[in-house]
JSON list of C-alpha atoms in Angstrom, two decimals:
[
{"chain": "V", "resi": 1, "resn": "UNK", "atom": "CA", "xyz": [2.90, -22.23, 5.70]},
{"chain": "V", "resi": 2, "resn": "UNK", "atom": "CA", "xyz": [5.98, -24.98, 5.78]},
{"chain": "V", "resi": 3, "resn": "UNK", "atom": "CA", "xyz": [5.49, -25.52, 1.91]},
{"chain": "V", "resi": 4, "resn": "UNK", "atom": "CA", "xyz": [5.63, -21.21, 0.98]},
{"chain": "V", "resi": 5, "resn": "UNK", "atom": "CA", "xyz": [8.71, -21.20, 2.00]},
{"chain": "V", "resi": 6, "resn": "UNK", "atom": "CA", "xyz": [10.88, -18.84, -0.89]},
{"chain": "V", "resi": 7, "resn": "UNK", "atom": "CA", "xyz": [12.80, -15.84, -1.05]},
{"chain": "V", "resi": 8, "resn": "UNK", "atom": "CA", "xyz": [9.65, -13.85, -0.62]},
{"chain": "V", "resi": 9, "resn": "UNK", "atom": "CA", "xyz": [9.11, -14.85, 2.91]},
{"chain": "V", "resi": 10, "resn": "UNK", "atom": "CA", "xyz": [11.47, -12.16, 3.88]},
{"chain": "V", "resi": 11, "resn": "UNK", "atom": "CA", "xyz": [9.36, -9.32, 1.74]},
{"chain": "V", "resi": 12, "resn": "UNK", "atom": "CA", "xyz": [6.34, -10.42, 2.75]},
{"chain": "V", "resi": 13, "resn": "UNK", "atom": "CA", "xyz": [7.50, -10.34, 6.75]},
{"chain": "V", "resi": 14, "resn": "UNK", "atom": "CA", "xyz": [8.88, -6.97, 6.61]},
{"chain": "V", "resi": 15, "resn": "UNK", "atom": "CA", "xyz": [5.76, -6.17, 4.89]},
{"chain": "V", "resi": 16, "resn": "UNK", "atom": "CA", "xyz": [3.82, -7.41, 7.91]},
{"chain": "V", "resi": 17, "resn": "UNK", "atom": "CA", "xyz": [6.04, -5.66, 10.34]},
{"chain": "V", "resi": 18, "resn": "UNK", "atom": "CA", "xyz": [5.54, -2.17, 8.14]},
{"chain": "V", "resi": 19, "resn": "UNK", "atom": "CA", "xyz": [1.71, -2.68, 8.70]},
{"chain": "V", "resi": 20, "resn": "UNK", "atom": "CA", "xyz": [2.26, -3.34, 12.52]},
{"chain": "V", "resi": 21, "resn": "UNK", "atom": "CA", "xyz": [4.24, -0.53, 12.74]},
{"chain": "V", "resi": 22, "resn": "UNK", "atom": "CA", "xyz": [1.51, 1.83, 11.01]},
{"chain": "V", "resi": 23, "resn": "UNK", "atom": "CA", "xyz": [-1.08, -0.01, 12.92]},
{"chain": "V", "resi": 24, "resn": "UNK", "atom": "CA", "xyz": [0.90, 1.32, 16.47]},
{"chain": "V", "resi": 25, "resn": "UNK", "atom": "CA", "xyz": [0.66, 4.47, 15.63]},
{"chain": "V", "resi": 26, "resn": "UNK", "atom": "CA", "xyz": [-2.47, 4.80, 13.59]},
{"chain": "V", "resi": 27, "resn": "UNK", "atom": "CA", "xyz": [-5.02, 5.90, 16.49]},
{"chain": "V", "resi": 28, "resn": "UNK", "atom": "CA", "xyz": [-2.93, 7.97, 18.43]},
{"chain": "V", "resi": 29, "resn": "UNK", "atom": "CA", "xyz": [-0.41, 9.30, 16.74]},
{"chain": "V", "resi": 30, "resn": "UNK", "atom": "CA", "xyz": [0.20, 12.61, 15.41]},
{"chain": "V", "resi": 31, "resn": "UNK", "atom": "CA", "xyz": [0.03, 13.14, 11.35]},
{"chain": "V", "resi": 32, "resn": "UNK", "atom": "CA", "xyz": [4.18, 14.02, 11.12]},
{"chain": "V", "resi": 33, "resn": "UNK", "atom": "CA", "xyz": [3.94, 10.07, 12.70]},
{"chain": "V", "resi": 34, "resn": "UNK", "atom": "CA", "xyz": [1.45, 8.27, 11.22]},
{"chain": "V", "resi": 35, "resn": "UNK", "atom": "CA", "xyz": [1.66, 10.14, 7.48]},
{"chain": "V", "resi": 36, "resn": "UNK", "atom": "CA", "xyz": [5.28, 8.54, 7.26]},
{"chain": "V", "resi": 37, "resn": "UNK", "atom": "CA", "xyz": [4.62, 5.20, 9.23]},
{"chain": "V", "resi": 38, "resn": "UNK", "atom": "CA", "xyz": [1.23, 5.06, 6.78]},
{"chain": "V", "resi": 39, "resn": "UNK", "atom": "CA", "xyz": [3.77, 5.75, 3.62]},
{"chain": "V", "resi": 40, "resn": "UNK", "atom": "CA", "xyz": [6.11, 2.92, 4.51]},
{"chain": "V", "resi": 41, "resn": "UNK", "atom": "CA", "xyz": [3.30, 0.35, 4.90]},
{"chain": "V", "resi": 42, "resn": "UNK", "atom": "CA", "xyz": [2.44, 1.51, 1.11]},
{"chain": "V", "resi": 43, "resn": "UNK", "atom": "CA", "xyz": [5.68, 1.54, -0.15]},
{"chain": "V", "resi": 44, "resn": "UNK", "atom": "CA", "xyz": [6.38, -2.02, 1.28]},
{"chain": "V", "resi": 45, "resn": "UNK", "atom": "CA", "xyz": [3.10, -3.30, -0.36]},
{"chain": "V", "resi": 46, "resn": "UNK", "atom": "CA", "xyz": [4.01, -2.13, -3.32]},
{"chain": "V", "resi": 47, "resn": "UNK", "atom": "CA", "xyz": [7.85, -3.76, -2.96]},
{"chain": "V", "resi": 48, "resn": "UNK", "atom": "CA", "xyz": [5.70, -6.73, -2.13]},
{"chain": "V", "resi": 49, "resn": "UNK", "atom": "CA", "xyz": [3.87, -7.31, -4.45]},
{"chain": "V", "resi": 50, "resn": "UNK", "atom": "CA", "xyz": [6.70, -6.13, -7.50]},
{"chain": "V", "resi": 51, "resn": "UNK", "atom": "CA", "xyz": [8.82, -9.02, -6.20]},
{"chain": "V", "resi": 52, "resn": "UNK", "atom": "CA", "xyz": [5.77, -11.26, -6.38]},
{"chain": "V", "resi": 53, "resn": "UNK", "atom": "CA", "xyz": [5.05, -10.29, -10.05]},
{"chain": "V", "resi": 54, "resn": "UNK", "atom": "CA", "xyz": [9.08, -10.73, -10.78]},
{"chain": "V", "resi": 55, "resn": "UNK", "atom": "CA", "xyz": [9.21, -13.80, -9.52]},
{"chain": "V", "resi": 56, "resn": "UNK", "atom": "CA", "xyz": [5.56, -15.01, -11.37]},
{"chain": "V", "resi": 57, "resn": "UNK", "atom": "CA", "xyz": [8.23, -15.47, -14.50]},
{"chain": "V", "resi": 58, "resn": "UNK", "atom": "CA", "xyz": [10.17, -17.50, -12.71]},
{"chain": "V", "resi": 59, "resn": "UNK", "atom": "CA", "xyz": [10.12, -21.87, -13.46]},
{"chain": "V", "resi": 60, "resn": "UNK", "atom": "CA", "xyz": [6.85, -23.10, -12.51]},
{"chain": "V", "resi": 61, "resn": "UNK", "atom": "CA", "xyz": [7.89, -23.69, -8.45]},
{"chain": "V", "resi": 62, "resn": "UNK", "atom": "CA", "xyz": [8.78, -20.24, -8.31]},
{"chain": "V", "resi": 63, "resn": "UNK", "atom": "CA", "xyz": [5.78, -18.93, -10.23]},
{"chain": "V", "resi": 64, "resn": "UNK", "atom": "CA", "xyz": [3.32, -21.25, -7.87]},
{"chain": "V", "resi": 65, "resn": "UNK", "atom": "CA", "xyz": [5.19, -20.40, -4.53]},
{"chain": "V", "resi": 66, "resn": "UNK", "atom": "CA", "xyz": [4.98, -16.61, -5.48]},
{"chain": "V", "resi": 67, "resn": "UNK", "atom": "CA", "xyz": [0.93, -16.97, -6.27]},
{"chain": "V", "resi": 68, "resn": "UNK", "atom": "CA", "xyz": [0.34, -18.32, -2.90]},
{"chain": "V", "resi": 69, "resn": "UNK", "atom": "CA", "xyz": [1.05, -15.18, -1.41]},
{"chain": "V", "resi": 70, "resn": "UNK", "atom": "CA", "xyz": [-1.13, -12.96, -3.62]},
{"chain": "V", "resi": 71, "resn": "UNK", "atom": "CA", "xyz": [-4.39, -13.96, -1.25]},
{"chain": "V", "resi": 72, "resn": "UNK", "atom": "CA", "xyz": [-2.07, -12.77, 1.89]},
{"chain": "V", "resi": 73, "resn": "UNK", "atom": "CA", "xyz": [-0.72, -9.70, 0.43]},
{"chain": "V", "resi": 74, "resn": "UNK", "atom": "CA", "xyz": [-4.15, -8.36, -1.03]},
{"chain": "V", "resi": 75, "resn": "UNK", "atom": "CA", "xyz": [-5.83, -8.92, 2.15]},
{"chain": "V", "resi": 76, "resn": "UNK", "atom": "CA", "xyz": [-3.42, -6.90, 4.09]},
{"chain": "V", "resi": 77, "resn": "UNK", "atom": "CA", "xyz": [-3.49, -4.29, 1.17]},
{"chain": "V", "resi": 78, "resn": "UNK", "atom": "CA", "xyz": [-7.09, -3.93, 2.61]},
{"chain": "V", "resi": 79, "resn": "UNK", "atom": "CA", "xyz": [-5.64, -3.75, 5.66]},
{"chain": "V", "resi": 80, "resn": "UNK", "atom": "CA", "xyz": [-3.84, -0.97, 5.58]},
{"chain": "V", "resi": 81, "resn": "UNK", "atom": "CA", "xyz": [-6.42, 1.04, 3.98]},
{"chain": "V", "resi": 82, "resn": "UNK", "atom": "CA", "xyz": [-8.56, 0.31, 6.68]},
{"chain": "V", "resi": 83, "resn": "UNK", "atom": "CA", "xyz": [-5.92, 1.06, 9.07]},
{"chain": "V", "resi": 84, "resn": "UNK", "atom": "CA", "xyz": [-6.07, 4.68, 7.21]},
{"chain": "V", "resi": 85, "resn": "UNK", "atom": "CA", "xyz": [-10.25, 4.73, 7.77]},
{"chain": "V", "resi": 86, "resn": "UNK", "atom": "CA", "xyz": [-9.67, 4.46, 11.12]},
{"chain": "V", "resi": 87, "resn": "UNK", "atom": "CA", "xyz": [-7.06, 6.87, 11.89]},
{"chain": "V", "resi": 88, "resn": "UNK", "atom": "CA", "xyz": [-8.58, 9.45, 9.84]},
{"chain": "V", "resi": 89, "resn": "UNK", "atom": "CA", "xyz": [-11.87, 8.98, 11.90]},
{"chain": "V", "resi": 90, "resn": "UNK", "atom": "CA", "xyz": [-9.47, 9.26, 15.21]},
{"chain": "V", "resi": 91, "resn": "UNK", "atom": "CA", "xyz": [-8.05, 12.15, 14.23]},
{"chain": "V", "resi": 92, "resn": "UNK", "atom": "CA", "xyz": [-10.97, 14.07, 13.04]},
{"chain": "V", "resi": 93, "resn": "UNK", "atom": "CA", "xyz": [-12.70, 12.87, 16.89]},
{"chain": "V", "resi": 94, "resn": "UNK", "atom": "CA", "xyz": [-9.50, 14.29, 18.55]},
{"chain": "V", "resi": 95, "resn": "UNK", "atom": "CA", "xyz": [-9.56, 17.69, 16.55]},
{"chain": "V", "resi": 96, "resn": "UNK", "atom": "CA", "xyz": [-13.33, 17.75, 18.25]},
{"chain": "V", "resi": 97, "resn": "UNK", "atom": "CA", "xyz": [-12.28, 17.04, 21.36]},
{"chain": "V", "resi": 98, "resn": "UNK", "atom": "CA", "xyz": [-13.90, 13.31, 21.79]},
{"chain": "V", "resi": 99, "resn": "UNK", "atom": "CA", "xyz": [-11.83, 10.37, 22.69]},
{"chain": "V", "resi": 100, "resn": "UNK", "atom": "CA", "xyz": [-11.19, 8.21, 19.43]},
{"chain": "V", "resi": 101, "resn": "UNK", "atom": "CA", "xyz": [-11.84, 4.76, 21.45]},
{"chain": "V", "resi": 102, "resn": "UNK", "atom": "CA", "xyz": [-10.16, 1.68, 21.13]},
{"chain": "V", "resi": 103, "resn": "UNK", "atom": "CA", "xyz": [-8.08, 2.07, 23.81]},
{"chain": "V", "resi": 104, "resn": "UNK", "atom": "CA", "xyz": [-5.29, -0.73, 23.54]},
{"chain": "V", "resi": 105, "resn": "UNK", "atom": "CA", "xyz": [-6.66, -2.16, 20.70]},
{"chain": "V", "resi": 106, "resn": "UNK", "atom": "CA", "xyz": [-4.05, -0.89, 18.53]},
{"chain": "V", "resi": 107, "resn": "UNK", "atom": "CA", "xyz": [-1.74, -3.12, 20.90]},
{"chain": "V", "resi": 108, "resn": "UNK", "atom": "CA", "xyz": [-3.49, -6.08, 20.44]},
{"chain": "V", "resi": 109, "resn": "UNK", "atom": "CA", "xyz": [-3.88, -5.25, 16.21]},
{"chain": "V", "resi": 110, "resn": "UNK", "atom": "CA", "xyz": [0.04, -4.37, 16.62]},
{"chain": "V", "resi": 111, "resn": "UNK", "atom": "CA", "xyz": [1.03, -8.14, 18.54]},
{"chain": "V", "resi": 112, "resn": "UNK", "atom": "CA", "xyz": [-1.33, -9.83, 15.88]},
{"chain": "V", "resi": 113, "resn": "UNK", "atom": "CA", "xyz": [0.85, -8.88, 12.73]},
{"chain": "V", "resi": 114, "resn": "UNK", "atom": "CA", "xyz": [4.01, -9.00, 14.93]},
{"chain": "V", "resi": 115, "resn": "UNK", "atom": "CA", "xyz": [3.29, -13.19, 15.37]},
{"chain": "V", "resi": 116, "resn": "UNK", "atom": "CA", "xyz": [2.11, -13.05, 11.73]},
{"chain": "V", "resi": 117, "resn": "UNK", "atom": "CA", "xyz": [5.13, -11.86, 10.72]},
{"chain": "V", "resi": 118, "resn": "UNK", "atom": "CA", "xyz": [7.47, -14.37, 12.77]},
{"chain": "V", "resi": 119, "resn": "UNK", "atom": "CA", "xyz": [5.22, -16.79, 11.73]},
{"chain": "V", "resi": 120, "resn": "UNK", "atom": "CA", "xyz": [5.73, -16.01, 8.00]},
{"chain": "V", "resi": 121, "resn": "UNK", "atom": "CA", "xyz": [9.75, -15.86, 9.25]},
{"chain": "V", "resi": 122, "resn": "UNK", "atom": "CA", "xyz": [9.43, -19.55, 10.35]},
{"chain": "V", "resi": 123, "resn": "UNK", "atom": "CA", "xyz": [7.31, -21.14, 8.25]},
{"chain": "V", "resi": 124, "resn": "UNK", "atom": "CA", "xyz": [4.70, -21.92, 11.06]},
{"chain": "V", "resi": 125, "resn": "UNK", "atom": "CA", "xyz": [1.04, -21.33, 10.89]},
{"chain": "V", "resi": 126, "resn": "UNK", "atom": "CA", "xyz": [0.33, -18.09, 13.33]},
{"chain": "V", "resi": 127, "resn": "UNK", "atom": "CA", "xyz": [-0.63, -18.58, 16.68]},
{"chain": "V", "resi": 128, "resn": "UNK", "atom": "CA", "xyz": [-4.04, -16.66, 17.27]},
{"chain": "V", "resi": 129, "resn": "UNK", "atom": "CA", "xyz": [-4.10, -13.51, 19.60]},
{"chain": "V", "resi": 130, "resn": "UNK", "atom": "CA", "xyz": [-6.75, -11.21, 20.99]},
{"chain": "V", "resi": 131, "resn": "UNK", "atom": "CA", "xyz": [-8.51, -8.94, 18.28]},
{"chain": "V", "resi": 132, "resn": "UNK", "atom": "CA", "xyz": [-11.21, -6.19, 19.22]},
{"chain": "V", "resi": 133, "resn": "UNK", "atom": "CA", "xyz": [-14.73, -7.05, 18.43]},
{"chain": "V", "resi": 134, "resn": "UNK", "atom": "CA", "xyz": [-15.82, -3.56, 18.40]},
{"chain": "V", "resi": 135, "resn": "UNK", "atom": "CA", "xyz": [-14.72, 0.16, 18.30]},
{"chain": "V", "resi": 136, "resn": "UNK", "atom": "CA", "xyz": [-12.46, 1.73, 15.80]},
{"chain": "V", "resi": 137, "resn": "UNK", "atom": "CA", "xyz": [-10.33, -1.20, 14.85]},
{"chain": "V", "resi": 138, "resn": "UNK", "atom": "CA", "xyz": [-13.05, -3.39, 14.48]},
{"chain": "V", "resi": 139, "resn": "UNK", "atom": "CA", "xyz": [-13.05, -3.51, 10.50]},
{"chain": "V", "resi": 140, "resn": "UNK", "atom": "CA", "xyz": [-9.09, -3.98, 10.57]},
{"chain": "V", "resi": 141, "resn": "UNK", "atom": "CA", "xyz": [-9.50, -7.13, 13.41]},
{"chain": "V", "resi": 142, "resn": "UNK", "atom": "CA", "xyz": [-12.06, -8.90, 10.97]},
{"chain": "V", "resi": 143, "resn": "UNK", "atom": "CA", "xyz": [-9.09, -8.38, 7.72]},
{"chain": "V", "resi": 144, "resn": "UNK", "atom": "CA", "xyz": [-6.67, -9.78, 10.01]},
{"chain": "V", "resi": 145, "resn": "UNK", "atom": "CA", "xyz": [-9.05, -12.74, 10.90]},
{"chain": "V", "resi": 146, "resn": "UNK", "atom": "CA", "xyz": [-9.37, -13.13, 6.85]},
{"chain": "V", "resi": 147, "resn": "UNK", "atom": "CA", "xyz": [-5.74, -13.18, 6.98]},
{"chain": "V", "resi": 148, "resn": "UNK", "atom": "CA", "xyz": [-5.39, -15.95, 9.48]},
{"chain": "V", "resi": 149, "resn": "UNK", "atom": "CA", "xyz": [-7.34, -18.28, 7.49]},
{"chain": "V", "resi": 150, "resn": "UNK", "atom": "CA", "xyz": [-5.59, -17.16, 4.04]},
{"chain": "V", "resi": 151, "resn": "UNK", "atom": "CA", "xyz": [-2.48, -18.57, 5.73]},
{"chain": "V", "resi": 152, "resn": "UNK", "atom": "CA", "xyz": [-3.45, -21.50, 7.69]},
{"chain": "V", "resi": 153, "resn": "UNK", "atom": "CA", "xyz": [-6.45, -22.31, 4.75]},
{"chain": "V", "resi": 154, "resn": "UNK", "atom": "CA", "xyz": [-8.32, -25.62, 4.89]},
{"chain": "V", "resi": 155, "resn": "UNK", "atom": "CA", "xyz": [-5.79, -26.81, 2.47]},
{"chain": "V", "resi": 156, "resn": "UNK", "atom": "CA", "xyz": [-1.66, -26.05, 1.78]},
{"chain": "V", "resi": 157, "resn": "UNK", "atom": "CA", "xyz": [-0.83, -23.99, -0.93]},
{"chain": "V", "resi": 158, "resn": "UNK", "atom": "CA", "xyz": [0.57, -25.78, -4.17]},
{"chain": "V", "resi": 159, "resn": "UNK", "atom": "CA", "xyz": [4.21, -25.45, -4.38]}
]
């Protein structure tokens, strides 16, 4: 992650911390939370990835930098439609009375973007965290795990 470092970082960390934030709020929140918290994850993907196309017509470094983070940014664009999966499925087991499950695991998803996003901040590779195996979340912990080896990746990104 040391060699993406650009102007984008910042977009793509807020990004990170708009999916976090949806992700908090996702299982257990009301709609009038997560309809708005789910709309601000959207609308930073799509700031995302505009200022990654702007900045593909930049001089060649700029251009390569900003097509490292396409692989990121499309993963977590999964991520956040999974996020919606599950919190549709939540609510529909709430408005039937049933507990949605997961308990804490939209913590643990929460923490998990949080240190991807500082790491993205700093220019460090992400420090792994606890991920549910199971339960609601599950399909959103294995993106993230995708997401952990887009960044850290066998190889660095050209730059």
């Amino acid at each position: 992650p040391s060699t993406w470092r650009s102007h984008l970082e910042l977009d793509v960390a807020a990004f990170v911390d708009a999916v976090a934030d949806y992700a908090r709020v996702a299982l257990r929140g009301v709609p009038s939370v997560v309809v708005p918290a789910r709309r601000r994850a959207q609308g930073a993907l799509t700031d995302v990835r505009s200022g990654l196309q702007a900045s593909l017509a930049e001089p060649t470094g700029g251009a390569r930098t900003a097509a490292t983070w396409f692989p990121l940014i499309t993963a977590l664009g999964q991520v956040v439609e999974d996020l919606r999966d599950a919190s549709v499925l939540a609510s529909g087991a709430r408005a039937r009375g049933q507990d949605p499950g997961g308990a804490g695991d939209d913590e643990h998803v929460e923490t998990w973007l949080r240190e991807l996003a500082q790491a993205v901040r700093e220019g460090r590779e992400p420090r792994d965290g606890e991920l549910p195996d199971a339960g609601p979340l599950a399909v959103v912990a294995e993106g993230l795990r995708g997401t952990r080896r887009t960044v850290v990746g066998d190889e660095p990104p050209v730059t």
